[in-house]
mmCIF file of C-alpha atoms and ligand atoms in Angstrom:
data_model
loop_
_atom_site.group_PDB
_atom_site.id
_atom_site.type_symbol
_atom_site.label_atom_id
_atom_site.label_comp_id
_atom_site.label_asym_id
_atom_site.label_seq_id
_atom_site.Cartn_x
_atom_site.Cartn_y
_atom_site.Cartn_z
ATOM 1 C CA UNK A 25 -57.821 -50.733 -148.496
ATOM 2 C CA UNK A 26 -59.652 -47.558 -147.430
ATOM 3 C CA UNK A 27 -61.112 -48.958 -144.699
ATOM 4 C CA UNK A 28 -57.146 -50.037 -143.159
ATOM 5 C CA UNK A 29 -56.112 -46.780 -143.862
ATOM 6 C CA UNK A 30 -59.111 -44.816 -142.206
ATOM 7 C CA UNK A 31 -58.827 -47.219 -139.298
ATOM 8 C CA UNK A 32 -55.643 -46.432 -138.467
ATOM 9 C CA UNK A 33 -54.678 -43.614 -135.376
ATOM 10 C CA UNK A 34 -54.313 -39.910 -136.943
ATOM 11 C CA UNK A 35 -50.945 -39.273 -136.222
ATOM 12 C CA UNK A 36 -49.927 -42.595 -137.865
ATOM 13 C CA UNK A 37 -51.969 -41.823 -141.277
ATOM 14 C CA UNK A 38 -51.024 -38.359 -141.662
ATOM 15 C CA UNK A 39 -46.969 -39.174 -141.362
ATOM 16 C CA UNK A 40 -47.652 -42.488 -143.688
ATOM 17 C CA UNK A 41 -49.529 -39.870 -146.068
ATOM 18 C CA UNK A 42 -46.890 -36.955 -145.669
ATOM 19 C CA UNK A 43 -44.169 -39.428 -146.449
ATOM 20 C CA UNK A 44 -45.903 -40.674 -149.718
ATOM 21 C CA UNK A 45 -46.090 -37.131 -151.009
ATOM 22 C CA UNK A 46 -42.796 -36.276 -150.424
ATOM 23 C CA UNK A 47 -41.689 -39.435 -152.419
ATOM 24 C CA UNK A 48 -43.431 -38.169 -155.258
ATOM 25 C CA UNK A 49 -43.398 -33.938 -155.189
ATOM 26 C CA UNK A 50 -40.680 -33.367 -152.787
ATOM 27 C CA UNK A 51 -41.365 -30.078 -151.089
ATOM 28 C CA UNK A 52 -43.296 -29.033 -153.672
ATOM 29 C CA UNK A 53 -46.711 -27.361 -153.347
ATOM 30 C CA UNK A 54 -48.109 -26.261 -156.845
ATOM 31 C CA UNK A 55 -50.021 -22.809 -157.068
ATOM 32 C CA UNK A 56 -53.334 -23.140 -159.232
ATOM 33 C CA UNK A 57 -55.129 -19.426 -160.016
ATOM 34 C CA UNK A 58 -58.659 -19.836 -159.179
ATOM 35 C CA UNK A 59 -61.351 -17.631 -161.456
ATOM 36 C CA UNK A 60 -64.657 -17.913 -160.292
ATOM 37 C CA UNK A 61 -66.594 -16.945 -163.341
ATOM 38 C CA UNK A 62 -70.415 -16.793 -162.547
ATOM 39 C CA UNK A 63 -72.597 -17.601 -159.860
ATOM 40 C CA UNK A 64 -75.621 -17.823 -161.744
ATOM 41 C CA UNK A 65 -76.768 -21.618 -161.195
ATOM 42 C CA UNK A 66 -79.508 -23.592 -163.388
ATOM 43 C CA UNK A 67 -79.196 -26.254 -161.397
ATOM 44 C CA UNK A 68 -80.161 -26.197 -157.509
ATOM 45 C CA UNK A 69 -78.124 -28.409 -155.232
ATOM 46 C CA UNK A 70 -78.970 -28.621 -151.868
ATOM 47 C CA UNK A 71 -75.986 -27.944 -150.045
ATOM 48 C CA UNK A 72 -74.373 -25.223 -152.544
ATOM 49 C CA UNK A 73 -75.458 -21.295 -151.608
ATOM 50 C CA UNK A 74 -75.640 -20.489 -154.939
ATOM 51 C CA UNK A 75 -78.363 -22.984 -155.580
ATOM 52 C CA UNK A 76 -81.376 -21.738 -158.299
ATOM 53 C CA UNK A 77 -83.350 -21.141 -155.488
ATOM 54 C CA UNK A 78 -81.201 -19.010 -152.997
ATOM 55 C CA UNK A 79 -83.119 -15.481 -153.685
ATOM 56 C CA UNK A 80 -80.424 -14.115 -151.565
ATOM 57 C CA UNK A 81 -77.937 -14.602 -153.665
ATOM 58 C CA UNK A 82 -76.734 -11.562 -155.328
ATOM 59 C CA UNK A 83 -76.341 -12.876 -158.798
ATOM 60 C CA UNK A 84 -72.652 -12.140 -161.239
ATOM 61 C CA UNK A 85 -71.267 -13.035 -163.945
ATOM 62 C CA UNK A 86 -67.547 -12.319 -165.292
ATOM 63 C CA UNK A 87 -66.988 -11.180 -169.461
ATOM 64 C CA UNK A 88 -64.130 -12.701 -171.478
ATOM 65 C CA UNK A 89 -62.187 -9.987 -170.714
ATOM 66 C CA UNK A 90 -62.668 -10.420 -166.718
ATOM 67 C CA UNK A 91 -61.249 -13.675 -167.243
ATOM 68 C CA UNK A 92 -58.645 -13.145 -169.849
ATOM 69 C CA UNK A 93 -57.216 -9.869 -167.793
ATOM 70 C CA UNK A 94 -57.156 -12.014 -164.240
ATOM 71 C CA UNK A 95 -55.107 -14.802 -166.283
ATOM 72 C CA UNK A 96 -53.264 -12.157 -167.294
ATOM 73 C CA UNK A 97 -52.136 -11.100 -163.923
ATOM 74 C CA UNK A 98 -51.346 -14.268 -162.578
ATOM 75 C CA UNK A 99 -49.231 -14.942 -165.187
ATOM 76 C CA UNK A 100 -47.479 -11.714 -164.999
ATOM 77 C CA UNK A 101 -46.964 -12.945 -161.309
ATOM 78 C CA UNK A 102 -45.257 -15.891 -162.099
ATOM 79 C CA UNK A 103 -48.476 -18.846 -162.231
ATOM 80 C CA UNK A 104 -48.815 -21.140 -164.978
ATOM 81 C CA UNK A 105 -51.940 -23.228 -164.384
ATOM 82 C CA UNK A 106 -55.469 -21.410 -163.893
ATOM 83 C CA UNK A 107 -58.871 -22.568 -162.600
ATOM 84 C CA UNK A 108 -62.206 -21.165 -164.522
ATOM 85 C CA UNK A 109 -64.766 -22.185 -162.302
ATOM 86 C CA UNK A 110 -68.057 -21.457 -162.445
ATOM 87 C CA UNK A 111 -72.022 -22.050 -161.820
ATOM 88 C CA UNK A 112 -73.806 -24.056 -164.550
ATOM 89 C CA UNK A 113 -74.554 -20.873 -166.723
ATOM 90 C CA UNK A 114 -76.499 -20.641 -169.831
ATOM 91 C CA UNK A 115 -74.798 -17.839 -170.622
ATOM 92 C CA UNK A 116 -71.450 -19.853 -170.708
ATOM 93 C CA UNK A 117 -72.561 -22.301 -173.181
ATOM 94 C CA UNK A 118 -70.043 -24.726 -174.392
ATOM 95 C CA UNK A 119 -69.568 -22.377 -178.114
ATOM 96 C CA UNK A 120 -68.306 -19.254 -175.270
ATOM 97 C CA UNK A 121 -66.230 -21.575 -173.280
ATOM 98 C CA UNK A 122 -64.571 -23.205 -175.957
ATOM 99 C CA UNK A 123 -63.980 -19.509 -177.707
ATOM 100 C CA UNK A 124 -62.759 -18.390 -174.288
ATOM 101 C CA UNK A 125 -59.962 -21.327 -173.891
ATOM 102 C CA UNK A 126 -59.034 -20.241 -177.567
ATOM 103 C CA UNK A 127 -59.140 -16.444 -176.461
ATOM 104 C CA UNK A 128 -56.946 -17.372 -173.480
ATOM 105 C CA UNK A 129 -54.306 -19.672 -175.405
ATOM 106 C CA UNK A 130 -54.208 -17.123 -178.508
ATOM 107 C CA UNK A 131 -52.614 -14.727 -175.488
ATOM 108 C CA UNK A 132 -50.538 -17.501 -173.375
ATOM 109 C CA UNK A 133 -49.729 -20.117 -175.830
ATOM 110 C CA UNK A 134 -49.073 -23.491 -174.701
ATOM 111 C CA UNK A 135 -47.037 -23.052 -171.555
ATOM 112 C CA UNK A 136 -50.129 -22.823 -169.320
ATOM 113 C CA UNK A 137 -52.052 -25.763 -167.914
ATOM 114 C CA UNK A 138 -55.830 -24.299 -168.434
ATOM 115 C CA UNK A 139 -58.618 -26.051 -166.041
ATOM 116 C CA UNK A 140 -62.301 -26.075 -166.495
ATOM 117 C CA UNK A 141 -64.981 -26.624 -163.927
ATOM 118 C CA UNK A 142 -68.904 -26.309 -165.588
ATOM 119 C CA UNK A 143 -70.043 -29.307 -163.977
ATOM 120 C CA UNK A 144 -71.907 -32.119 -165.724
ATOM 121 C CA UNK A 145 -71.687 -31.655 -169.540
ATOM 122 C CA UNK A 146 -72.597 -33.817 -172.366
ATOM 123 C CA UNK A 147 -69.773 -35.705 -174.186
ATOM 124 C CA UNK A 148 -70.096 -33.857 -177.501
ATOM 125 C CA UNK A 149 -69.703 -30.683 -175.221
ATOM 126 C CA UNK A 150 -66.406 -31.698 -173.243
ATOM 127 C CA UNK A 151 -64.707 -33.180 -176.709
ATOM 128 C CA UNK A 152 -65.300 -29.617 -178.021
ATOM 129 C CA UNK A 153 -63.837 -27.676 -175.044
ATOM 130 C CA UNK A 154 -60.524 -30.464 -175.279
ATOM 131 C CA UNK A 155 -60.590 -29.496 -178.639
ATOM 132 C CA UNK A 156 -60.655 -25.461 -178.285
ATOM 133 C CA UNK A 157 -57.922 -26.060 -175.592
ATOM 134 C CA UNK A 158 -59.088 -27.063 -172.313
ATOM 135 C CA UNK A 159 -56.807 -29.481 -170.759
ATOM 136 C CA UNK A 160 -57.511 -30.149 -167.317
ATOM 137 C CA UNK A 161 -61.795 -30.507 -166.127
ATOM 138 C CA UNK A 162 -62.747 -31.038 -162.422
ATOM 139 C CA UNK A 163 -66.147 -32.416 -161.657
ATOM 140 C CA UNK A 164 -65.996 -33.911 -157.935
ATOM 141 C CA UNK A 165 -68.478 -36.827 -157.799
ATOM 142 C CA UNK A 166 -69.803 -35.301 -154.119
ATOM 143 C CA UNK A 167 -71.103 -38.275 -152.628
ATOM 144 C CA UNK A 168 -70.602 -42.148 -153.636
ATOM 145 C CA UNK A 169 -73.904 -42.944 -151.732
ATOM 146 C CA UNK A 170 -75.919 -42.666 -154.702
ATOM 147 C CA UNK A 171 -79.247 -42.531 -152.734
ATOM 148 C CA UNK A 172 -78.139 -39.290 -150.950
ATOM 149 C CA UNK A 173 -76.514 -37.674 -154.054
ATOM 150 C CA UNK A 174 -80.218 -37.943 -156.083
ATOM 151 C CA UNK A 175 -81.496 -36.188 -152.811
ATOM 152 C CA UNK A 176 -78.902 -33.753 -152.849
ATOM 153 C CA UNK A 177 -78.274 -33.169 -156.215
ATOM 154 C CA UNK A 178 -81.584 -33.859 -158.379
ATOM 155 C CA UNK A 179 -79.084 -36.470 -160.807
ATOM 156 C CA UNK A 180 -77.643 -39.624 -160.324
ATOM 157 C CA UNK A 181 -74.643 -40.284 -158.952
ATOM 158 C CA UNK A 182 -74.103 -42.752 -162.067
ATOM 159 C CA UNK A 183 -74.324 -39.716 -164.815
ATOM 160 C CA UNK A 184 -71.829 -38.212 -162.385
ATOM 161 C CA UNK A 185 -69.248 -40.613 -162.989
ATOM 162 C CA UNK A 186 -70.382 -40.781 -166.614
ATOM 163 C CA UNK A 187 -68.800 -37.902 -167.180
ATOM 164 C CA UNK A 188 -65.926 -38.667 -165.502
ATOM 165 C CA UNK A 189 -65.379 -41.537 -167.657
ATOM 166 C CA UNK A 190 -66.201 -38.850 -170.725
ATOM 167 C CA UNK A 191 -63.917 -36.581 -169.658
ATOM 168 C CA UNK A 192 -60.974 -38.927 -169.006
ATOM 169 C CA UNK A 193 -61.688 -41.128 -172.525
ATOM 170 C CA UNK A 194 -61.265 -37.504 -174.206
ATOM 171 C CA UNK A 195 -57.618 -37.049 -172.718
ATOM 172 C CA UNK A 196 -58.306 -34.347 -170.300
ATOM 173 C CA UNK A 197 -56.612 -34.764 -166.673
ATOM 174 C CA UNK A 198 -59.554 -35.610 -164.495
ATOM 175 C CA UNK A 199 -60.005 -34.030 -161.200
ATOM 176 C CA UNK A 200 -62.949 -35.111 -158.979
ATOM 177 C CA UNK A 201 -63.661 -35.717 -155.339
ATOM 178 C CA UNK A 202 -65.758 -35.220 -152.983
ATOM 179 C CA UNK A 203 -67.153 -33.231 -149.865
ATOM 180 C CA UNK A 204 -66.944 -34.994 -146.127
ATOM 181 C CA UNK A 205 -69.429 -34.318 -143.377
ATOM 182 C CA UNK A 206 -72.703 -34.075 -145.401
ATOM 183 C CA UNK A 207 -75.726 -34.367 -143.413
ATOM 184 C CA UNK A 208 -77.009 -38.311 -143.481
ATOM 185 C CA UNK A 209 -73.457 -39.911 -144.218
ATOM 186 C CA UNK A 210 -71.063 -41.364 -141.553
ATOM 187 C CA UNK A 211 -68.020 -43.165 -141.084
ATOM 188 C CA UNK A 212 -68.944 -45.739 -143.663
ATOM 189 C CA UNK A 213 -69.620 -43.388 -146.225
ATOM 190 C CA UNK A 214 -66.320 -41.637 -145.656
ATOM 191 C CA UNK A 215 -64.549 -45.696 -146.395
ATOM 192 C CA UNK A 216 -66.828 -45.713 -149.544
ATOM 193 C CA UNK A 217 -65.830 -42.022 -150.437
ATOM 194 C CA UNK A 218 -62.171 -42.679 -150.459
ATOM 195 C CA UNK A 219 -62.272 -46.440 -152.078
ATOM 196 C CA UNK A 220 -64.426 -45.033 -155.050
ATOM 197 C CA UNK A 221 -62.206 -42.050 -155.459
ATOM 198 C CA UNK A 222 -59.462 -44.189 -155.400
ATOM 199 C CA UNK A 223 -61.297 -46.348 -158.315
ATOM 200 C CA UNK A 224 -61.479 -43.913 -160.461
ATOM 201 C CA UNK A 225 -58.314 -43.583 -160.873
ATOM 202 C CA UNK A 226 -57.971 -39.420 -160.888
ATOM 203 C CA UNK A 227 -54.959 -37.260 -161.266
ATOM 204 C CA UNK A 228 -56.540 -34.494 -159.414
ATOM 205 C CA UNK A 229 -58.778 -35.320 -156.061
ATOM 206 C CA UNK A 230 -60.006 -31.791 -154.312
ATOM 207 C CA UNK A 231 -61.721 -32.689 -150.785
ATOM 208 C CA UNK A 232 -63.320 -30.106 -148.787
ATOM 209 C CA UNK A 233 -65.384 -30.624 -145.660
ATOM 210 C CA UNK A 234 -69.075 -29.571 -146.226
ATOM 211 C CA UNK A 235 -70.479 -26.007 -144.596
ATOM 212 C CA UNK A 236 -73.962 -25.080 -144.152
ATOM 213 C CA UNK A 237 -74.825 -22.576 -145.950
ATOM 214 C CA UNK A 238 -77.757 -20.136 -144.508
ATOM 215 C CA UNK A 239 -79.828 -19.773 -147.807
ATOM 216 C CA UNK A 240 -80.176 -23.947 -148.361
ATOM 217 C CA UNK A 241 -81.908 -26.644 -147.475
ATOM 218 C CA UNK A 242 -79.568 -27.965 -145.613
ATOM 219 C CA UNK A 243 -79.046 -24.404 -143.431
ATOM 220 C CA UNK A 244 -79.721 -26.326 -139.759
ATOM 221 C CA UNK A 245 -77.055 -29.086 -140.760
ATOM 222 C CA UNK A 246 -74.041 -28.807 -138.838
ATOM 223 C CA UNK A 247 -70.718 -28.490 -139.877
ATOM 224 C CA UNK A 248 -68.565 -31.953 -138.585
ATOM 225 C CA UNK A 249 -65.128 -30.008 -138.626
ATOM 226 C CA UNK A 250 -61.792 -30.851 -140.350
ATOM 227 C CA UNK A 251 -61.194 -34.103 -139.272
ATOM 228 C CA UNK A 252 -62.849 -36.095 -141.581
ATOM 229 C CA UNK A 253 -61.230 -33.779 -144.477
ATOM 230 C CA UNK A 254 -57.920 -34.810 -142.893
ATOM 231 C CA UNK A 255 -58.231 -38.231 -142.529
ATOM 232 C CA UNK A 256 -59.741 -38.429 -145.960
ATOM 233 C CA UNK A 257 -56.630 -36.809 -147.827
ATOM 234 C CA UNK A 258 -54.460 -38.672 -146.248
ATOM 235 C CA UNK A 259 -55.980 -41.782 -147.428
ATOM 236 C CA UNK A 260 -56.099 -40.932 -150.990
ATOM 237 C CA UNK A 261 -52.670 -39.534 -150.713
ATOM 238 C CA UNK A 262 -51.795 -43.313 -149.612
ATOM 239 C CA UNK A 263 -54.126 -44.755 -152.415
ATOM 240 C CA UNK A 264 -53.064 -42.640 -155.211
ATOM 241 C CA UNK A 265 -49.613 -41.335 -154.772
ATOM 242 C CA UNK A 266 -49.822 -39.425 -157.750
ATOM 243 C CA UNK A 267 -52.755 -37.232 -157.603
ATOM 244 C CA UNK A 268 -52.236 -33.727 -157.128
ATOM 245 C CA UNK A 269 -54.361 -32.291 -153.914
ATOM 246 C CA UNK A 270 -55.056 -28.995 -153.614
ATOM 247 C CA UNK A 271 -55.673 -28.132 -149.722
ATOM 248 C CA UNK A 272 -59.357 -26.484 -150.050
ATOM 249 C CA UNK A 273 -60.523 -22.735 -149.558
ATOM 250 C CA UNK A 274 -63.139 -24.653 -147.631
ATOM 251 C CA UNK A 275 -60.937 -26.096 -145.543
ATOM 252 C CA UNK A 276 -59.064 -22.725 -144.414
ATOM 253 C CA UNK A 277 -62.607 -21.353 -144.114
ATOM 254 C CA UNK A 278 -63.109 -24.043 -141.048
ATOM 255 C CA UNK A 279 -60.189 -22.948 -139.596
ATOM 256 C CA UNK A 280 -57.674 -20.738 -139.718
ATOM 257 C CA UNK A 281 -54.661 -23.642 -140.167
ATOM 258 C CA UNK A 282 -57.368 -25.564 -142.200
ATOM 259 C CA UNK A 283 -55.234 -25.669 -145.141
ATOM 260 C CA UNK A 284 -51.983 -26.153 -143.402
ATOM 261 C CA UNK A 285 -53.511 -29.297 -141.907
ATOM 262 C CA UNK A 286 -54.574 -30.487 -145.498
ATOM 263 C CA UNK A 287 -50.907 -30.004 -146.971
ATOM 264 C CA UNK A 288 -49.202 -31.964 -143.702
ATOM 265 C CA UNK A 289 -51.544 -34.964 -144.189
ATOM 266 C CA UNK A 290 -50.551 -35.411 -148.528
ATOM 267 C CA UNK A 291 -52.069 -32.669 -150.012
ATOM 268 C CA UNK A 292 -49.971 -30.618 -152.522
ATOM 269 C CA UNK A 293 -51.946 -27.922 -154.319
ATOM 270 C CA UNK A 294 -53.293 -24.633 -153.106
ATOM 271 C CA UNK A 295 -55.603 -22.713 -155.350
ATOM 272 C CA UNK A 296 -55.498 -18.655 -154.477
ATOM 273 C CA UNK A 297 -58.707 -17.259 -155.725
ATOM 274 C CA UNK A 298 -57.030 -14.278 -158.584
ATOM 275 C CA UNK A 299 -60.476 -13.732 -159.612
ATOM 276 C CA UNK A 300 -61.843 -9.710 -159.369
ATOM 277 C CA UNK A 301 -61.985 -8.746 -156.064
ATOM 278 C CA UNK A 302 -65.783 -7.382 -156.303
ATOM 279 C CA UNK A 303 -67.133 -10.161 -156.908
ATOM 280 C CA UNK A 304 -65.541 -13.106 -154.967
ATOM 281 C CA UNK A 305 -67.879 -12.712 -151.499
ATOM 282 C CA UNK A 306 -70.896 -13.490 -154.584
ATOM 283 C CA UNK A 307 -69.321 -16.762 -154.976
ATOM 284 C CA UNK A 308 -70.856 -17.987 -151.617
ATOM 285 C CA UNK A 309 -71.218 -21.865 -151.557
ATOM 286 C CA UNK A 310 -70.612 -21.750 -147.914
ATOM 287 C CA UNK A 311 -70.558 -18.636 -145.523
ATOM 288 C CA UNK A 312 -67.127 -17.978 -143.873
ATOM 289 C CA UNK A 313 -65.330 -18.287 -147.163
ATOM 290 C CA UNK A 314 -61.261 -16.761 -146.394
ATOM 291 C CA UNK A 315 -59.680 -13.928 -148.557
ATOM 292 C CA UNK A 316 -62.530 -12.011 -149.623
ATOM 293 C CA UNK A 317 -60.731 -8.804 -149.345
ATOM 294 C CA UNK A 318 -57.433 -9.343 -151.497
ATOM 295 C CA UNK A 319 -56.251 -8.864 -154.698
ATOM 296 C CA UNK A 320 -55.088 -12.372 -155.712
ATOM 297 C CA UNK A 321 -51.756 -11.487 -156.485
ATOM 298 C CA UNK A 322 -51.528 -10.619 -153.058
ATOM 299 C CA UNK A 323 -53.241 -14.228 -151.433
ATOM 300 C CA UNK A 324 -50.275 -15.759 -153.112
ATOM 301 C CA UNK A 325 -47.867 -13.779 -150.654
ATOM 302 C CA UNK A 326 -49.907 -14.849 -148.239
ATOM 303 C CA UNK A 327 -50.074 -18.739 -149.152
ATOM 304 C CA UNK A 328 -46.091 -19.081 -149.033
ATOM 305 C CA UNK A 329 -45.674 -18.222 -145.614
ATOM 306 C CA UNK A 330 -48.333 -20.815 -145.053
ATOM 307 C CA UNK A 331 -46.299 -23.559 -147.043
ATOM 308 C CA UNK A 332 -43.037 -22.911 -145.627
ATOM 309 C CA UNK A 333 -45.028 -23.329 -141.879
ATOM 310 C CA UNK A 334 -45.288 -27.204 -143.070
ATOM 311 C CA UNK A 335 -41.563 -27.483 -144.405
ATOM 312 C CA UNK A 336 -42.798 -27.267 -147.863
ATOM 313 C CA UNK A 337 -42.130 -24.373 -150.268
ATOM 314 C CA UNK A 338 -44.222 -22.927 -153.487
ATOM 315 C CA UNK A 339 -42.915 -24.041 -156.722
ATOM 316 C CA UNK A 340 -44.793 -22.359 -160.016
ATOM 317 C CA UNK A 341 -44.370 -24.886 -162.317
ATOM 318 C CA UNK A 342 -47.485 -26.288 -163.893
ATOM 319 C CA UNK A 343 -47.363 -29.417 -161.963
ATOM 320 C CA UNK A 344 -48.948 -31.930 -164.679
ATOM 321 C CA UNK A 345 -50.227 -34.481 -163.335
ATOM 322 C CA UNK A 346 -47.693 -37.487 -163.310
ATOM 323 C CA UNK A 347 -50.489 -40.354 -163.505
ATOM 324 C CA UNK A 348 -51.548 -38.433 -166.865
ATOM 325 C CA UNK A 349 -47.941 -38.272 -168.480
ATOM 326 C CA UNK A 350 -47.814 -41.809 -167.774
ATOM 327 C CA UNK A 351 -50.801 -42.616 -169.753
ATOM 328 C CA UNK A 352 -50.234 -40.245 -172.689
ATOM 329 C CA UNK A 353 -46.632 -40.542 -172.863
ATOM 330 C CA UNK A 354 -44.556 -37.170 -172.291
ATOM 331 C CA UNK A 355 -44.007 -36.216 -176.198
ATOM 332 C CA UNK A 356 -47.467 -35.659 -176.562
ATOM 333 C CA UNK A 357 -47.619 -33.037 -174.091
ATOM 334 C CA UNK A 358 -46.789 -30.214 -176.018
ATOM 335 C CA UNK A 359 -49.569 -31.253 -178.355
ATOM 336 C CA UNK A 360 -52.319 -31.632 -176.128
ATOM 337 C CA UNK A 361 -51.514 -27.997 -175.153
ATOM 338 C CA UNK A 362 -50.794 -28.920 -171.564
HETATM 339 N N1 SAH B 403 -70.710 -26.208 -161.179
HETATM 340 C C1 SAH B 403 -69.550 -27.047 -160.821
HETATM 341 C C2 SAH B 403 -68.428 -26.208 -159.796
HETATM 342 C C3 SAH B 403 -69.525 -26.447 -158.031
HETATM 343 S S1 SAH B 403 -69.110 -25.526 -157.281
HETATM 344 C C4 SAH B 403 -69.845 -28.425 -161.037
HETATM 345 O O1 SAH B 403 -71.151 -28.619 -160.371
HETATM 346 O O2 SAH B 403 -68.713 -29.444 -160.593
HETATM 347 C C5 SAH B 403 -67.265 -26.485 -156.672
HETATM 348 C C6 SAH B 403 -67.307 -27.253 -155.992
HETATM 349 O O3 SAH B 403 -67.707 -26.923 -154.499
HETATM 350 C C7 SAH B 403 -68.266 -28.355 -155.264
HETATM 351 O O4 SAH B 403 -67.961 -29.858 -156.305
HETATM 352 C C8 SAH B 403 -68.867 -28.659 -153.947
HETATM 353 O O5 SAH B 403 -67.930 -29.776 -153.666
HETATM 354 C C9 SAH B 403 -68.119 -27.417 -153.618
HETATM 355 N N2 SAH B 403 -69.361 -27.021 -152.493
HETATM 356 C C10 SAH B 403 -70.366 -26.551 -152.812
HETATM 357 N N3 SAH B 403 -70.964 -26.445 -151.780
HETATM 358 C C11 SAH B 403 -70.215 -26.602 -150.556
HETATM 359 C C12 SAH B 403 -70.262 -26.137 -149.218
HETATM 360 N N4 SAH B 403 -71.928 -25.629 -148.692
HETATM 361 N N5 SAH B 403 -69.642 -26.712 -148.400
HETATM 362 C C13 SAH B 403 -68.491 -26.963 -148.909
HETATM 363 N N6 SAH B 403 -68.026 -27.083 -150.217
HETATM 364 C C14 SAH B 403 -69.494 -26.775 -150.973
#
């Protein structure tokens, strides 16, 4: 099925994906306020600008108070869904991340969605984080090619998939996804990336173009543009009509209209960066990252214009995953702190 969809002419595939997306979500585009908590990484992923062995990365870590302040400000601006993402920083252990959820919940109550994205952790760590009040987790599998996965990340694809199973068992809304155009991949890889995504039945799917970073071993790779990302987003949308799918910042960094192109091909989420402006440029996974000088709230104004340009509108709701609600029953939403 993935292969058939990806063999369609682009314009037909994108139109189909847009129809499927509108049938499920109408014209709504949900906003998630993103806070990049730390770029101190203990890992060494070959594609990533904040890998441990890039000596030129200027390292920073936010305090819990910084994160709380950013979330408060986002809440005042009307956001009801927040994502805290970070490098795998030993200073952000499970106990601290659990405490952060309790702090945010004590301030914001159970009405907001709290998403964490801090990499591969043990099942018991995920269980503690779930109990503490995080209710969504993002963990891309990055590439479905097991050899490439191991070569780029120094850990196995199977381990990443096991972590995704743990997250799902523990009742998280689970997000996964991948990068398009990694060196060593081709059309057959893209088909397998899409097929693996569909087989995992995630609640959220993030797909972004790989952008080479000069401080990494992939510095000399080329960026293969937006087309593979757009085709992958469209194919996944058709296969998973209910998934929440962001138009990624990486897409917007490859071309000024990158996020609009994703929104026109089935994406239904945007993630304005609401963290402190002083550190945005240092969370440099890839060069050319957009929206670095703006504070996040101003970012939101710009996003409404972009959304309107593709005939959609910003929806400040929590944008719960319809698939998660079906799995867990609407009655349990409140109990889950969703
Ligand atoms: N440490 C967390 C968060 C990683 S950063 C984790 O491992 O899940 C979020 C995402 O940025 C990654 O999942 C990856 O897909 C993407 N990313 C990293 N480097 C990139 C690059 N050079 N170009 C495009 N996307 C990149």
